[in-house]
Coordinates of C-alpha atoms in Angstrom, one line a residue:
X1 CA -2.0 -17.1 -24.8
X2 CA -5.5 -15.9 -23.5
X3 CA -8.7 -16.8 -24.1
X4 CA -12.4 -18.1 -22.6
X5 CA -11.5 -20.9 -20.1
X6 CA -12.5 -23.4 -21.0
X7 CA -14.4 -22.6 -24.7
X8 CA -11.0 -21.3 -26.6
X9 CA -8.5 -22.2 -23.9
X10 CA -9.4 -25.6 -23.0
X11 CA -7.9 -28.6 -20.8
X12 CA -6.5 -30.2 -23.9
X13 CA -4.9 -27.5 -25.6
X14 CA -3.0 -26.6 -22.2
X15 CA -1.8 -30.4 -22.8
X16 CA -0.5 -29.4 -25.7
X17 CA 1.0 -26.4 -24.8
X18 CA 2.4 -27.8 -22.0
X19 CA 4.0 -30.5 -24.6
X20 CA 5.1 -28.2 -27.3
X21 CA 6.5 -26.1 -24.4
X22 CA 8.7 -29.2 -23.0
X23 CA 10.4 -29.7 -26.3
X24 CA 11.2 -26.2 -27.3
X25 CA 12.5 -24.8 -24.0
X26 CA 14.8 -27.9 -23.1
X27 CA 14.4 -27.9 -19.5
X28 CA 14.1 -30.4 -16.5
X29 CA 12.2 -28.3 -14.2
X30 CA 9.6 -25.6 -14.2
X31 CA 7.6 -23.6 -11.7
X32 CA 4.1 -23.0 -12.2
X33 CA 2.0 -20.4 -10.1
X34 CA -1.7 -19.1 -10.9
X35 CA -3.8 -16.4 -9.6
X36 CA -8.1 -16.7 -7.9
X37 CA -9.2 -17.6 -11.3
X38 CA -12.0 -20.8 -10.8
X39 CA -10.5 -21.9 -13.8
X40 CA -7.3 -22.0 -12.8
X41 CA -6.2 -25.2 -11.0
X42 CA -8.4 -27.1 -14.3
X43 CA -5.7 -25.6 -16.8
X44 CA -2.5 -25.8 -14.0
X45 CA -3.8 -29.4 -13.8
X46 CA -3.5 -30.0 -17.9
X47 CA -1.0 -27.8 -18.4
X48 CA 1.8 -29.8 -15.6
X49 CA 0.3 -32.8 -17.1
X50 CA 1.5 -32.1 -20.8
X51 CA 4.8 -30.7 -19.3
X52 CA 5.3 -33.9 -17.3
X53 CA 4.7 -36.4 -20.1
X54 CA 7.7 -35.1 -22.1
X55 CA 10.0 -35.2 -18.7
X56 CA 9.7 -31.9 -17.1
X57 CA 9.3 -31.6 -13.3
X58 CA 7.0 -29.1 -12.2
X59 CA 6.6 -27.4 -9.1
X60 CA 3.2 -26.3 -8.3
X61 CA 3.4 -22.4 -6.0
X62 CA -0.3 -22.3 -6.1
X63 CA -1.7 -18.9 -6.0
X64 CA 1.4 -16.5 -6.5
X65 CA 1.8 -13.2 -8.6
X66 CA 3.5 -13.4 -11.7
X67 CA 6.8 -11.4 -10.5
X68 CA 6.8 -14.1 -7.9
X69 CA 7.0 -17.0 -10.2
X70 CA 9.6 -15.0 -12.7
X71 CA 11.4 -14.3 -9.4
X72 CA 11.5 -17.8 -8.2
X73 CA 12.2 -19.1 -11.4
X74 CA 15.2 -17.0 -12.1
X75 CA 16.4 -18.2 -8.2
X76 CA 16.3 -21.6 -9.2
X77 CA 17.5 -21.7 -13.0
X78 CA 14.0 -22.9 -13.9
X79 CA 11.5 -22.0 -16.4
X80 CA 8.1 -20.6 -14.7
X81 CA 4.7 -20.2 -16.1
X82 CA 1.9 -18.8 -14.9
X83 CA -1.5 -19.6 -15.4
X84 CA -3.6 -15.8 -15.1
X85 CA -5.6 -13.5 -17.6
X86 CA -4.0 -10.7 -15.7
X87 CA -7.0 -7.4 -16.0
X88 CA -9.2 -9.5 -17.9
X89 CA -12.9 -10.7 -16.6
X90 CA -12.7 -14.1 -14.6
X91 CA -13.8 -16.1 -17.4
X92 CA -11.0 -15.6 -19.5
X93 CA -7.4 -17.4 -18.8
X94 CA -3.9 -17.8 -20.4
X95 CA -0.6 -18.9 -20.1
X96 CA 2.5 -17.1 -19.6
X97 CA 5.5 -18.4 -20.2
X98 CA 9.1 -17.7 -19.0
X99 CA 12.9 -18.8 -19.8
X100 CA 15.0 -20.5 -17.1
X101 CA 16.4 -16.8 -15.6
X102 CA 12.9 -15.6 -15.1
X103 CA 12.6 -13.6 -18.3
X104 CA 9.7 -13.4 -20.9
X105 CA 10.1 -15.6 -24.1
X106 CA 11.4 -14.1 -27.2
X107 CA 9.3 -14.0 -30.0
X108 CA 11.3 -16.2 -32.3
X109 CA 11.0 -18.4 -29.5
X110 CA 7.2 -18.8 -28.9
X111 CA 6.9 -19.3 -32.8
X112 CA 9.2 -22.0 -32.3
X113 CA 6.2 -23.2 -29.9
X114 CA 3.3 -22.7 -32.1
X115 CA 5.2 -24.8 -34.9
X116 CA 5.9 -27.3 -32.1
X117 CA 2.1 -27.6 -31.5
X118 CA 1.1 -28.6 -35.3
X119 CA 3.4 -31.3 -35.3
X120 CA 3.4 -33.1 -31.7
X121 CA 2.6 -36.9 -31.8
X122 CA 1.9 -38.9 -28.8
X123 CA 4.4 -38.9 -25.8
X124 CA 6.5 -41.1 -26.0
X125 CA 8.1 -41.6 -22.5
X126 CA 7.2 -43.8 -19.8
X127 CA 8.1 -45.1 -16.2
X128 CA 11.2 -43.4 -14.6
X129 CA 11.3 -40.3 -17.5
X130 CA 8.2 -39.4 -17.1
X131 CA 8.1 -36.0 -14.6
X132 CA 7.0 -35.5 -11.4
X133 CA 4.5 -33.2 -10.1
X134 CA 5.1 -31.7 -6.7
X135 CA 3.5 -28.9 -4.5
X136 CA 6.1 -26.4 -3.7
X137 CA 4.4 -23.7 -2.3
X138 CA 7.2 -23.2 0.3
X139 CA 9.0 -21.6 -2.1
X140 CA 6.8 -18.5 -2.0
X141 CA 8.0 -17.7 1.1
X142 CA 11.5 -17.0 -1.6
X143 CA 9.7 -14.1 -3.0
X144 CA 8.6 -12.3 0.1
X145 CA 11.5 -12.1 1.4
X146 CA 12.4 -10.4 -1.3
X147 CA 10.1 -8.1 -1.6
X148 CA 10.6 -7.2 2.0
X149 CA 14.5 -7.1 1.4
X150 CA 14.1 -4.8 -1.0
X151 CA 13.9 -1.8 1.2
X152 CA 15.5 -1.2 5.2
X153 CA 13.5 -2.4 8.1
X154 CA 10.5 0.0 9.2
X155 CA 11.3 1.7 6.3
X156 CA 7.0 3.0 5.5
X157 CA 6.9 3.5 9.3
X158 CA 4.2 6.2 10.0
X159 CA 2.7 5.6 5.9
X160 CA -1.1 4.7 6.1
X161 CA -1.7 2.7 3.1
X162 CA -4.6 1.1 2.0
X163 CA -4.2 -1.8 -0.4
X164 CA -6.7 -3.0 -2.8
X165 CA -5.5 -6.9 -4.1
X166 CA -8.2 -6.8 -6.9
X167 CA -9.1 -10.2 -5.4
X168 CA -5.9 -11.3 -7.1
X169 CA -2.9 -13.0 -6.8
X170 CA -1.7 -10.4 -4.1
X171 CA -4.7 -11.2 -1.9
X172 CA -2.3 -13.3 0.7
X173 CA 0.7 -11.6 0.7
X174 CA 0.3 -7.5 0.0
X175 CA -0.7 -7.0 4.1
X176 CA 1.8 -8.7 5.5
X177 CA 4.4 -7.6 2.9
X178 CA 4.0 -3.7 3.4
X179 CA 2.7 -4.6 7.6
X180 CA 6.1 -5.7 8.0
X181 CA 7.9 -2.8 6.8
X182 CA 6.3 -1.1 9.4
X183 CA 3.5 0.8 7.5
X184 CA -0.1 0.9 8.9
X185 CA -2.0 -1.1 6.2
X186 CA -6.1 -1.1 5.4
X187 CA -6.7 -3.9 2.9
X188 CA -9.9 -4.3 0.5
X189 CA -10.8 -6.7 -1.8
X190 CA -9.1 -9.9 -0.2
X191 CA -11.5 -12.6 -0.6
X192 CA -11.3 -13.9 -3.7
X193 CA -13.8 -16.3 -4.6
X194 CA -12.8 -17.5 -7.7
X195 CA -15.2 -15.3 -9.5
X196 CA -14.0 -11.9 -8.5
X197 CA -11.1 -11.2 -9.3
X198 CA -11.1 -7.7 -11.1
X199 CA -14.6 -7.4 -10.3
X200 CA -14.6 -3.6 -10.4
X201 CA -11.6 -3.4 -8.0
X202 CA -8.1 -3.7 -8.6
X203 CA -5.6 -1.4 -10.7
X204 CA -8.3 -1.2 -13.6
X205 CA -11.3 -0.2 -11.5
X206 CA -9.5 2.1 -8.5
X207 CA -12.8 3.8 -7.9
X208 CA -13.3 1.8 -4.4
X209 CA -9.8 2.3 -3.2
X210 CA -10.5 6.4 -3.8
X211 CA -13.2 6.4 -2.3
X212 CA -11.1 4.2 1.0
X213 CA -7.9 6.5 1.2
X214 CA -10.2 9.3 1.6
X215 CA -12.4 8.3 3.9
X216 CA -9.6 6.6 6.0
X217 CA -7.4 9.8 5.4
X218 CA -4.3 7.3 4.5
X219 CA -1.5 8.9 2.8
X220 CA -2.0 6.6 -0.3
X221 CA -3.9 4.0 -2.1
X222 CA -1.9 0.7 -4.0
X223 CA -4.0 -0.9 -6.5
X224 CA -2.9 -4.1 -7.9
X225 CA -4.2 -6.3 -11.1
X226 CA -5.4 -10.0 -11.0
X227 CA -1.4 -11.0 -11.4
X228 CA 0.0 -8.2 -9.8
X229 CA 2.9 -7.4 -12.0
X230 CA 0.9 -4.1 -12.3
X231 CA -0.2 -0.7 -10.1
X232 CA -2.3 2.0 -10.5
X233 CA -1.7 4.4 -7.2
X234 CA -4.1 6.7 -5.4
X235 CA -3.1 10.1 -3.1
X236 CA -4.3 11.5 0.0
X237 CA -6.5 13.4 -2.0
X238 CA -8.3 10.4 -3.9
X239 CA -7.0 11.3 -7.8
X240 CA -5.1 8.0 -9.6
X241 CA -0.9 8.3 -10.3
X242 CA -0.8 6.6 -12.8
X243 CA 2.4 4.5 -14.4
X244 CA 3.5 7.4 -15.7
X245 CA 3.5 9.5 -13.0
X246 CA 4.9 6.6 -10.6
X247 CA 8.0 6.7 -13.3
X248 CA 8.7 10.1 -13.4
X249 CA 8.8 10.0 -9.7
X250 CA 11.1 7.1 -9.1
X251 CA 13.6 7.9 -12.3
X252 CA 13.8 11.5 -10.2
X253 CA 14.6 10.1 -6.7
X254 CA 16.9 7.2 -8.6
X255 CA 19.0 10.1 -10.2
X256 CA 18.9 12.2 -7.1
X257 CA 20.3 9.2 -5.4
X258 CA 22.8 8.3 -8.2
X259 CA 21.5 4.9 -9.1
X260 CA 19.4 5.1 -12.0
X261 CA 22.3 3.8 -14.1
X262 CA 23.4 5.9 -17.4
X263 CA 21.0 8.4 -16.1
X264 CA 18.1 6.5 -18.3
X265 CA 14.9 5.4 -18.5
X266 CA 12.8 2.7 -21.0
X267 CA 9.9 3.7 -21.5
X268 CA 6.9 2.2 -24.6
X269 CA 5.9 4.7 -27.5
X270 CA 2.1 5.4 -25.4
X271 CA 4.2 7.1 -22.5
X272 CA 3.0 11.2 -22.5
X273 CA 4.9 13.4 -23.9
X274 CA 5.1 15.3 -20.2
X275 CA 7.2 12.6 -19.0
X276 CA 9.7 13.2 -21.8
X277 CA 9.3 16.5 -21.1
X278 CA 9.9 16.4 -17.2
X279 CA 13.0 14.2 -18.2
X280 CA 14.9 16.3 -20.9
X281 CA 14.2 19.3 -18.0
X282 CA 16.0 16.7 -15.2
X283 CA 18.7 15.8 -17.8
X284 CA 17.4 12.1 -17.7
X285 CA 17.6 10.4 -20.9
X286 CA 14.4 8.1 -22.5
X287 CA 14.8 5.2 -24.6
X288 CA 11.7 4.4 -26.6
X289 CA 10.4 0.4 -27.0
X290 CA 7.1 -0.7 -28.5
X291 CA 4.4 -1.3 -26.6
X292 CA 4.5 -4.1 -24.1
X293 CA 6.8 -5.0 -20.8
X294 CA 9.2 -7.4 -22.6
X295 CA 10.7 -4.9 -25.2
X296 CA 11.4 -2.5 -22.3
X297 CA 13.2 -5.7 -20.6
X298 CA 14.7 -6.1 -23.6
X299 CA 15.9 -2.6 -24.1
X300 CA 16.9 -2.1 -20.4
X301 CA 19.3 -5.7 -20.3
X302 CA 20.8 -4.2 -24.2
X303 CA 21.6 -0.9 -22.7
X304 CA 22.2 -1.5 -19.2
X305 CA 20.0 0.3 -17.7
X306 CA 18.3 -0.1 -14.2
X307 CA 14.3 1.7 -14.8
X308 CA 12.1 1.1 -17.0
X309 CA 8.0 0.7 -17.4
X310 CA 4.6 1.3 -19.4
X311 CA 2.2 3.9 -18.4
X312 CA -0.8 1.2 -17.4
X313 CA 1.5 0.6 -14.6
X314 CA 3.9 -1.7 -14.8
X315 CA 7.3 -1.1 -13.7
X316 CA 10.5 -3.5 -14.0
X317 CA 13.5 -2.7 -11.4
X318 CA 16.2 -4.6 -13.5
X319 CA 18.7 -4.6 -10.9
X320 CA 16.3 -6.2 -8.6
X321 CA 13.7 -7.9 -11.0
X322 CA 13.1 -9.9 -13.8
X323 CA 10.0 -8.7 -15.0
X324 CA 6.9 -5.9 -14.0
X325 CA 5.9 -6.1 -10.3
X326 CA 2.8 -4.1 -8.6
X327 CA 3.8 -4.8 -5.2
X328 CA 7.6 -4.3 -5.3
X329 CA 6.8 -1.1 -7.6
X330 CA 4.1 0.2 -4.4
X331 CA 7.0 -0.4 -2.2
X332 CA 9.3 2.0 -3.8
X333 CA 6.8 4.9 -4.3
X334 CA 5.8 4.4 -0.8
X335 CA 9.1 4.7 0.5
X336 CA 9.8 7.7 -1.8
X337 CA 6.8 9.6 0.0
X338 CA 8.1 8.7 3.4
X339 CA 12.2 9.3 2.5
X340 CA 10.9 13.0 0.9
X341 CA 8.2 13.4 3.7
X342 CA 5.8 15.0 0.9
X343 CA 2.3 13.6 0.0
X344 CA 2.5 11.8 -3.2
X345 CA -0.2 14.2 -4.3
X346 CA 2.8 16.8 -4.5
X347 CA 5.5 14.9 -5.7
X348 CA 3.2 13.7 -8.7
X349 CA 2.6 17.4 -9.3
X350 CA 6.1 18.2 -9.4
X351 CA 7.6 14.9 -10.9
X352 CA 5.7 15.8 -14.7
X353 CA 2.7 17.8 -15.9
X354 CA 0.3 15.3 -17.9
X355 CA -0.7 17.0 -21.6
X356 CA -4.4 15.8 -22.7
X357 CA -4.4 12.4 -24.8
X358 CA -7.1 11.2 -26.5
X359 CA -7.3 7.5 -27.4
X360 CA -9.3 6.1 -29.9
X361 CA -9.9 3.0 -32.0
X362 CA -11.6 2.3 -35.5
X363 CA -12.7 -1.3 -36.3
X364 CA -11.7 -2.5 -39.7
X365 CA -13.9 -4.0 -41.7
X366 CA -10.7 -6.5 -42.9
X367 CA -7.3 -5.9 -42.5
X368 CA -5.7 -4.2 -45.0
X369 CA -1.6 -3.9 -45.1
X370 CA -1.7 -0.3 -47.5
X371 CA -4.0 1.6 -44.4
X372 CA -0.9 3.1 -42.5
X373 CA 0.7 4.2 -46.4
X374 CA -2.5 5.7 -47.0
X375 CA -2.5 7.5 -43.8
X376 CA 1.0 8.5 -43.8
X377 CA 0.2 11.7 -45.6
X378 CA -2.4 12.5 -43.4
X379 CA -0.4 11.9 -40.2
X380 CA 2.2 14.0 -41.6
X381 CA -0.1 16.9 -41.9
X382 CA -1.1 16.7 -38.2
X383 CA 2.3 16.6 -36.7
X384 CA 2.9 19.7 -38.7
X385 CA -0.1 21.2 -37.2
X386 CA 0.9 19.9 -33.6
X387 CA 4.5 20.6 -33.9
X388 CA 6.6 20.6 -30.9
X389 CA 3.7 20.9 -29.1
X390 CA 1.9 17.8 -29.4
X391 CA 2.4 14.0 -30.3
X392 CA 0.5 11.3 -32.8
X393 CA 0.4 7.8 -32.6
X394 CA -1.5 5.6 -35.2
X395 CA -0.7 1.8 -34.9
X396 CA -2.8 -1.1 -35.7
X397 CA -3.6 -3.6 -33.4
X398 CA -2.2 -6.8 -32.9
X399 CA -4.7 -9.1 -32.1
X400 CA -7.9 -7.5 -33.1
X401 CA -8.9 -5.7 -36.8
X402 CA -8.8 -2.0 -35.0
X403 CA -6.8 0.7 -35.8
X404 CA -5.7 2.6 -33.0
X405 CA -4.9 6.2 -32.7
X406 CA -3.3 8.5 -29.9
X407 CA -3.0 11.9 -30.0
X408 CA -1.5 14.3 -27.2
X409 CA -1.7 18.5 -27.5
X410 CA -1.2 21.3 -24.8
X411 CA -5.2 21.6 -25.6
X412 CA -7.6 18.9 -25.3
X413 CA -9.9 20.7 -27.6
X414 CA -6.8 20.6 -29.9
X415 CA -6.0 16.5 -29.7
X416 CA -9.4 15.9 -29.9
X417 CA -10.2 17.9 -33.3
X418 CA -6.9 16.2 -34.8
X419 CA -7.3 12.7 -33.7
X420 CA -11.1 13.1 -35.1
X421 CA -9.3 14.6 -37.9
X422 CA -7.3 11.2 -38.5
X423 CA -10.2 9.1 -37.5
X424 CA -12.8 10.5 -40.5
X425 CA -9.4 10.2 -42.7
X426 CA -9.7 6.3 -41.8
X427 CA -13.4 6.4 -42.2
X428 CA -13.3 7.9 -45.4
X429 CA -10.9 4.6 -47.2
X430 CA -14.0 2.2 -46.3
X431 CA -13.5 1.5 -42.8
X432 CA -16.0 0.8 -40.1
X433 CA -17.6 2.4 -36.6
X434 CA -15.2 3.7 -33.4
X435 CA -14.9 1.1 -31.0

C-alpha cells in the first residue's frame, strides 16, 4: 500500500489498516520499523494505534530496514510491518505487511484485508484488552548480529568499500556492519533529513557512488534503497553490477561451493536472457516467477531452493533470510571478491554477458482485457524473427493503464526495431503516447 503521505495515504486510513490488519492476521504482537521518511513516525503513530485498539501489541524498532523487521519478526513469531515507500520520492509512503515467520502476505490474504476494511465498525475493546505500545529498538541490535554472523570474522579484510545508504534505512547500521568484518569502509549519503532519502543517491541514482569508488580507488561501491532490501553494486572501474549480474555471480560461487541447493536458481520473467544463458553453460538450473520478490519466495520455499532474486537488485538467501536484503546481499558479493581475490569488474565479466534490452511502455487510453489477444499474433511473429536469439516480454501493468514491453536481441539495433515494431502494433488498436 503506497501512496502521497498524507493526501492518498493518510493518518486515518493507516487506522484502518492497522484495524482490518488486527482482525485478519490473528496475532498478539507485531513489530513495526520505518525508514528517514518525515512522514513516517505520523503513519507508525496511526498505524500502532489502529493495531492496538483491536488488541495487538506493537513493538516500535524505529528506523530499521525492511529485512530487519522480517528478520526480527520471524525471530520472535510476530507479524512485522514496515512503514517505507522503498525507491519512491520522500513524499510518498506505504505499508508493508508481513505474516508471523517474517514472510510477505499472500494475496488471498491481503484481499481478505481490503474486504476487512469496508466493513470495520468501531473498536470495541477497552481497559486491559486494549494493546500496548512499546519502543523496542533493542531488538535491532537482533538483526546486526545477524548480518555480521552471516559471514567469518575479518572475512572483507583488505576490501575498500564505499557505501552509499541512499539516506535510508541503512544510514545507522551499513558502516559499522561491513567496519566490523574487517573491510575499510567510506560511507556517503548518511544524513538523512527526512527529506532525502533517494534524493539522487542510493541504488536508483548510483551516479555519486561512481563517481566515489573511483576517486577513492575502492575495490567496490554498495548502493542501497530507501528500505534497503535492495542493491545496485559498483566496480573498481565505476560501471553498475546490477541484480543480475550480482546473481549470476553468487549462484556460480554457491555451486562451486556445493550449496546452492538442487543446483537452482529463482529468478522473475525481466531477468536477461544472458543470465539463462551463463546458467544452462554452468549446468545451473532457473526457475521462472512473475515479477516481484514474493513469487520468487514463493517459488524458492515450493522447491527448496536456497537463491533466488530480481534484476533491480534484490536478492533473498532463503536459508538465511526471509525476504530481499541490500546489505546482507553486499556482504556476500563482497566476500566473493575477496575469497576469489579478482575485482568484481572481472568476475561480472565472466559470471554472464548482458544482451541489449530495450524497455518500453504505452499508456492506454482505458484498459481493455482483448489488447494481449490482439497482440498475440503480432508477438508471435517477433519471436519468430528473434528466434533463439532473442526474447519478448509484453505484460500490462498492474497498477497503472500502461502496457509494457521488453525486448532483448544479440543487436540493439535488432530489439529496438522489434519492440518499436510491437509498440506501433499497440498504437495502431487506438492506444495512446510512450511513456
Amino acid at each position: 500500500m503506497r501512496g502521497v503521505a498524507n493526501t492518498e495515504l493518510t493518518p486515518s486510513f493507516a487506522i484502518r489498516l492497522g484495524r482490518a490488519a488486527a482482525r485478519v492476521l490473528r496475532v498478539s504482537d507485531i513489530v513495526i520499523g520505518r525508514d528517514t521518511r518525515q512522514s513516517g513516525p505520523m503513519l507508525e503513530a496511526a498505524f500502532a494505534a489502529g493495531l492496538a485498539s483491536e488488541g495487538v501489541n506493537v513493538h516500535l524498532l524505529g528506523v530499521l530496514p525492511t529485512p530487519g523487521v522480517a528478520h526480527i519478526a520471524a525471530r520472535n513469531g510476530w507479524a512485522g510491518a514496515v512503514i517505507s515507500a522503498s525507491h519512491n520520492p520522500f513524499a510518498d509512503n506505504g505499508i508493508k505487511l508481513f505474516a508471523a515467520g517474517g514472510t510477505k502476505l499472500p494475496d488471498e490474504v491481503e484481499a481478505r484485508i481490503e474486504v476487512e476494511l469496508g466493513g470495520l465498525g468501531n473498536p470495541v475493546r477497552s481497559g486491559a484488552d486494549v494493546g500496548h505500545i512499546g519502543d523496542a529498538q533493542r531488538l535491532a541490535g537482533f538483526y546486526r548480529q545477524h548480518l555480521i554472523a552471516s559471514l567469518e570474522p575479518a572475512a572483507l579484510l583488505g576490501l575498500s568499500i564505499v557505501l552509499d545508504t541512499g539516506n535510508g534505512a541503512s544510514y545507522a547500521l551499513a558502516d559499522g556492519v561491513f567496519g566490523k568484518l574487517a573491510a575499510t569502509t567510506y560511507t556517503i549519503n548518511d544524513r538523512p533529513n527526512g527529506i532525502n532519502i533517494n534524493a539522487n543517491c542510493g541504488a536508483t541514482h548510483p551516479e555519486e557512488l561512481q563517481r566515489a569508488v573511483v576517486k577513492r580507488g575502492a575495490d567496490l561501491g554498495l548502493a542501497f534503497d530507501g528500505d534497503a532490501d535492495r542493491l545496485i553494486a559498483v566496480d573498481h572501474t565505476g560501471n553498475i553490477v546490477d541484480g543480475d549480474h550480482v546473481m549470476a555471480i553468487l549462484a556460480l560461487d554457491m555451486k562451486q561451493r556445493r550449496v546452492l541447493k538442487h543446483n537452482t536458481v529463482v529468478v522473475t520473467v525481466m531477468t536477461n536472457l544472458g543470465f539463462r544463458r551463463a546458467m544452462s553453460a554452468a549446468g545451473i538450473n532457473v526457475v521462472e516467477t512473475g515479477v516481484g520478490d514474493r513469487y520468487v519466495l514463493q517459488a524458492l520455499d515450493e522447491g527448496g531452493h536456497s537463491l533466488g532474486g530480481e534484476q533491480s537488485g534484490h536478492v533473498i538467501f532463503r536459508d538465511i533470510a526471509s525476504t530481499g536484503d541490500g546489505m546482507l546481499t553486499g556482504l556476500m558479493l563482497a566476500d566473493v571478491v575477496r575469497r576469489k581475490r579478482r575485482p568484481l569488474a572481472d568476475l561480472a565479466t565472466d559470471a554472464m554477458t548482458r544482451l541489449p534490452q530495450v524497455l518500453l511502455n504505452v499508456k492506454l487510453a482505458r484498459r481493455d482485457p482483448e489488447l494481449m489477444s490482439k497482440m498475440q499474433p503480432h508477438i508471435d511473429a517477433a519471436e519468430a524473427l528473434l528466434s533463439d536469439r532473442g526474447r519478448i516480454l509484453v505484460r500490462a501493468s498492474g497498477t497503472e493503464p500502461l502496457l509494457r514491453v521488453m525486448v532483448e536481441a544479440e543487436d540493439a539495433g535488432q530489439a529496438q526495431e522489434v519492440a518499436q515494431g510491437l509498440i506501433d502494433h499497440i498504437e495502431a488498436f487506438g492506444r495512446q503516447t510512450k511513456a
